[in-house]
């Protein structure tokens, strides 16, 4: 495997934790100026690999060779010295400090013999560095005033400041809009052009195929293959990742003509204006639109989370009190939020407690919780939904994203709501669990639940929805039905006139 | 691979909280050291004495534990106790029947909690600052009302009831035991307990899941205020007077007991059994050092060391789990 043309060679890298072998004899190499994807389901060993490269963990066995030199990575400083930089999913900087201050954090440029920080020199250096990456970023702006995409660019600048030869990116696009992704892709291409090797970890196949030259696939901690993406299809890669074929299910509608929920001229007094639509029994209504078009905000209004300024929601002909989530839930509306960690789970509590929160009265007799009933019902529920392992007494935080999502969906089944609102239901979930979530949503519709699914992934919208509602700048731009549903139609309604040009610029940049 | 060893163990072992077991081990260790150093320490009169001395702090600390689990803090417990004692004693001296006076005192404590709780849960103010304000406010009110003088003339029946023994156990110990058992049930076997743990663990997720967050938060502060009043009544009965300066620095002892017992100031974690053990550890430490004629200054030193050591062990064991 090792050859002199490699920037980075991993030879037989193994990492053992008590009772588990997270990486098992993994070998692959990354060439100079190559964008190399690292693929695998959750738990396949991608994070462990990144943690070894950034010296958070030390490998149990194996060798890491950079530009022909074996390196020992014991401390994060070793990784930096070896020219490896990590761009984490959750960006690491101090929000109140300026861009320049963040760039030079921990290694300031000084004057007066090292006594004082030379802010002006830092800002000058930062401006030079950023001119290459994104000249719109002001080095003196507090970093929290920047968009997430720009904060990410600052992080990349920080890596370049360290003369990084290898930049590893962990799910870099999880909070980027499509146009921001295009800019990032262009930037990555430029980095590669300069000879920097990029290791790109993502769940999104289309991105990986768009950005990467080759990709290494891991499964259960083992090396499966390194593939040349130009000669491979997405389906082939996915099949190797999960170790089996994922069937492309066709969409079956369970929608019945009976209207269940009516949303009338709903507004939040600011961004969301005059949202009106009808949801039918057993229907899956896809909610498409760009990130920031108001999809999440609309769901939050209907779920009683944010205050409504005007308009109303009626369920089975009765107006729903939207004063609090508790009121909305009592009326029969439940939300599966996008940010599971922040809005969904109570991490340290058992799965069963997380399930019971909205419907505690069902598990209470004479004021006391019926733990046995709760345990039995939630275990049955989680077994039916395929939670692994189906141990509901364990803290929910110890489970994978897919299993956590099943518990949150289970919560609304236990509470027996009629309307389920899903916000990006498969974000951060590996491909195997993804298709299980799809099946679940279809089953719920078949059982007569009415469902709204917000998704930024076109294939997800196409696969799940009976009808597709498109939002643009806080308003409902269109509701598409039957043959009218197509990716081009959705995109046409989703992109605002002003942003259409913005959309084009970065991809033109990429071609230069 | 994911099979946990606990699944193979008998249920009762699997159900014992690891953190509580750690606190218990610490308790045994400290008591063993004192037992070796001083033969009087481990005699039953002295052990009962320790429980009696710990009961007031335990009572306050139980309320504090609930507040801390909910993600808050209650710095106003000492002054809330003082104002409750003053109200209760004034009622008793004025000839109001003792049970009514007791209820009046407890209502006063609960009113203090309702005040803080409403400001925190409804107005969204920070618990630390609100209860810091309450600390000054309630202290000032009780000093102004009494002119700074203790209220004497507590009816002897009340004093006898508090200082009495039931089956050889002091009444305060029995009162606190009943409170602790009740609160254990509330935390572990009622919806309110689940709500408190959820609100402390992740308030936003709890709200979205339909937890009545405002009501839950107010409830814990009302509980804390009510328990401060109970502690105040116990002390009033023992001293035979209600002192408006009562309860100085009680909040710190209570926070210490709760923290030693495993309550996390980040919210979402805490244990009734642990807090009781924490209060007994602090009480036993003071008792043991006093028996050995160690100066009070050194007792303070030992308390500080115990708290910090407990937190270090806490961090070390949680890191592994």
PDB file of C-alpha atoms in Angstrom, chain A residues 19-20 300 304-306 325-326 329 335 337 341-346 348-349 353 357-358 360 364 367-369 371 389 391 394 411-412, chain B residues 1-2 4 11 185 187-195 197-202 204-212 215 267-269:
ATOM      1  CA  UNK A  19     -14.615  -4.827  24.903  1.00  0.00           C
ATOM      2  CA  UNK A  20     -14.657  -3.396  21.416  1.00  0.00           C
ATOM      3  CA  UNK A 300     -42.640  25.113  15.329  1.00  0.00           C
ATOM      4  CA  UNK A 304     -47.048  25.384  19.734  1.00  0.00           C
ATOM      5  CA  UNK A 305     -43.346  25.973  20.343  1.00  0.00           C
ATOM      6  CA  UNK A 306     -43.091  29.559  19.076  1.00  0.00           C
ATOM      7  CA  UNK A 325     -46.297  22.487  23.036  1.00  0.00           C
ATOM      8  CA  UNK A 326     -48.265  20.878  25.869  1.00  0.00           C
ATOM      9  CA  UNK A 329     -49.788  17.770  22.052  1.00  0.00           C
ATOM     10  CA  UNK A 335     -42.925  17.283  16.576  1.00  0.00           C
ATOM     11  CA  UNK A 337     -37.269  18.029  15.891  1.00  0.00           C
ATOM     12  CA  UNK A 341     -29.593  16.648  21.037  1.00  0.00           C
ATOM     13  CA  UNK A 342     -30.862  20.144  21.687  1.00  0.00           C
ATOM     14  CA  UNK A 343     -34.623  19.820  21.195  1.00  0.00           C
ATOM     15  CA  UNK A 344     -35.376  16.108  21.265  1.00  0.00           C
ATOM     16  CA  UNK A 345     -33.760  13.989  23.925  1.00  0.00           C
ATOM     17  CA  UNK A 346     -32.992  14.313  27.606  1.00  0.00           C
ATOM     18  CA  UNK A 348     -29.047  11.154  30.695  1.00  0.00           C
ATOM     19  CA  UNK A 349     -32.583   9.814  31.175  1.00  0.00           C
ATOM     20  CA  UNK A 353     -38.583   8.170  30.470  1.00  0.00           C
ATOM     21  CA  UNK A 357     -42.744  12.614  28.845  1.00  0.00           C
ATOM     22  CA  UNK A 358     -45.763  13.774  26.790  1.00  0.00           C
ATOM     23  CA  UNK A 360     -47.241  10.664  31.705  1.00  0.00           C
ATOM     24  CA  UNK A 364     -49.830   6.989  36.266  1.00  0.00           C
ATOM     25  CA  UNK A 367     -50.391   9.769  41.396  1.00  0.00           C
ATOM     26  CA  UNK A 368     -47.671   7.120  41.115  1.00  0.00           C
ATOM     27  CA  UNK A 369     -45.816   6.102  37.988  1.00  0.00           C
ATOM     28  CA  UNK A 371     -42.873   1.754  36.029  1.00  0.00           C
ATOM     29  CA  UNK A 389     -30.433  -3.161  21.726  1.00  0.00           C
ATOM     30  CA  UNK A 391     -33.015  -1.954  26.430  1.00  0.00           C
ATOM     31  CA  UNK A 394     -30.390   2.644  29.289  1.00  0.00           C
ATOM     32  CA  UNK A 411     -42.793   8.943  22.096  1.00  0.00           C
ATOM     33  CA  UNK A 412     -45.499  10.249  19.742  1.00  0.00           C
TER      34      UNK A 412
ATOM     35  CA  UNK B   1     -20.585  -6.722  22.194  1.00  0.00           C
ATOM     36  CA  UNK B   2     -23.167  -4.293  23.526  1.00  0.00           C
ATOM     37  CA  UNK B   4     -23.813  -4.988  29.512  1.00  0.00           C
ATOM     38  CA  UNK B  11     -32.110  -7.063  39.447  1.00  0.00           C
ATOM     39  CA  UNK B 185     -41.071   8.457  45.991  1.00  0.00           C
ATOM     40  CA  UNK B 187     -38.445  11.802  42.481  1.00  0.00           C
ATOM     41  CA  UNK B 188     -38.449   8.159  41.433  1.00  0.00           C
ATOM     42  CA  UNK B 189     -42.080   7.179  41.190  1.00  0.00           C
ATOM     43  CA  UNK B 190     -44.149  10.150  40.087  1.00  0.00           C
ATOM     44  CA  UNK B 191     -44.595  12.187  36.903  1.00  0.00           C
ATOM     45  CA  UNK B 192     -43.369  15.256  38.807  1.00  0.00           C
ATOM     46  CA  UNK B 193     -40.058  13.489  39.456  1.00  0.00           C
ATOM     47  CA  UNK B 194     -39.675  12.666  35.770  1.00  0.00           C
ATOM     48  CA  UNK B 195     -40.536  16.255  34.886  1.00  0.00           C
ATOM     49  CA  UNK B 197     -35.220  15.392  35.915  1.00  0.00           C
ATOM     50  CA  UNK B 198     -36.211  16.216  32.340  1.00  0.00           C
ATOM     51  CA  UNK B 199     -36.385  19.979  32.907  1.00  0.00           C
ATOM     52  CA  UNK B 200     -32.959  19.913  34.556  1.00  0.00           C
ATOM     53  CA  UNK B 201     -31.487  17.609  31.909  1.00  0.00           C
ATOM     54  CA  UNK B 202     -32.691  19.543  28.852  1.00  0.00           C
ATOM     55  CA  UNK B 204     -35.965  22.937  25.709  1.00  0.00           C
ATOM     56  CA  UNK B 205     -36.418  19.267  24.818  1.00  0.00           C
ATOM     57  CA  UNK B 206     -38.652  18.861  27.862  1.00  0.00           C
ATOM     58  CA  UNK B 207     -40.839  21.777  26.756  1.00  0.00           C
ATOM     59  CA  UNK B 208     -41.168  20.414  23.222  1.00  0.00           C
ATOM     60  CA  UNK B 209     -42.077  17.007  24.672  1.00  0.00           C
ATOM     61  CA  UNK B 210     -44.984  18.645  26.497  1.00  0.00           C
ATOM     62  CA  UNK B 211     -43.523  18.900  29.996  1.00  0.00           C
ATOM     63  CA  UNK B 212     -45.152  21.726  31.999  1.00  0.00           C
ATOM     64  CA  UNK B 215     -45.162  24.652  36.793  1.00  0.00           C
ATOM     65  CA  UNK B 267     -29.021  20.040  36.440  1.00  0.00           C
ATOM     66  CA  UNK B 268     -30.645  16.731  35.582  1.00  0.00           C
ATOM     67  CA  UNK B 269     -28.835  14.661  38.177  1.00  0.00           C
TER      68      UNK B 269
END
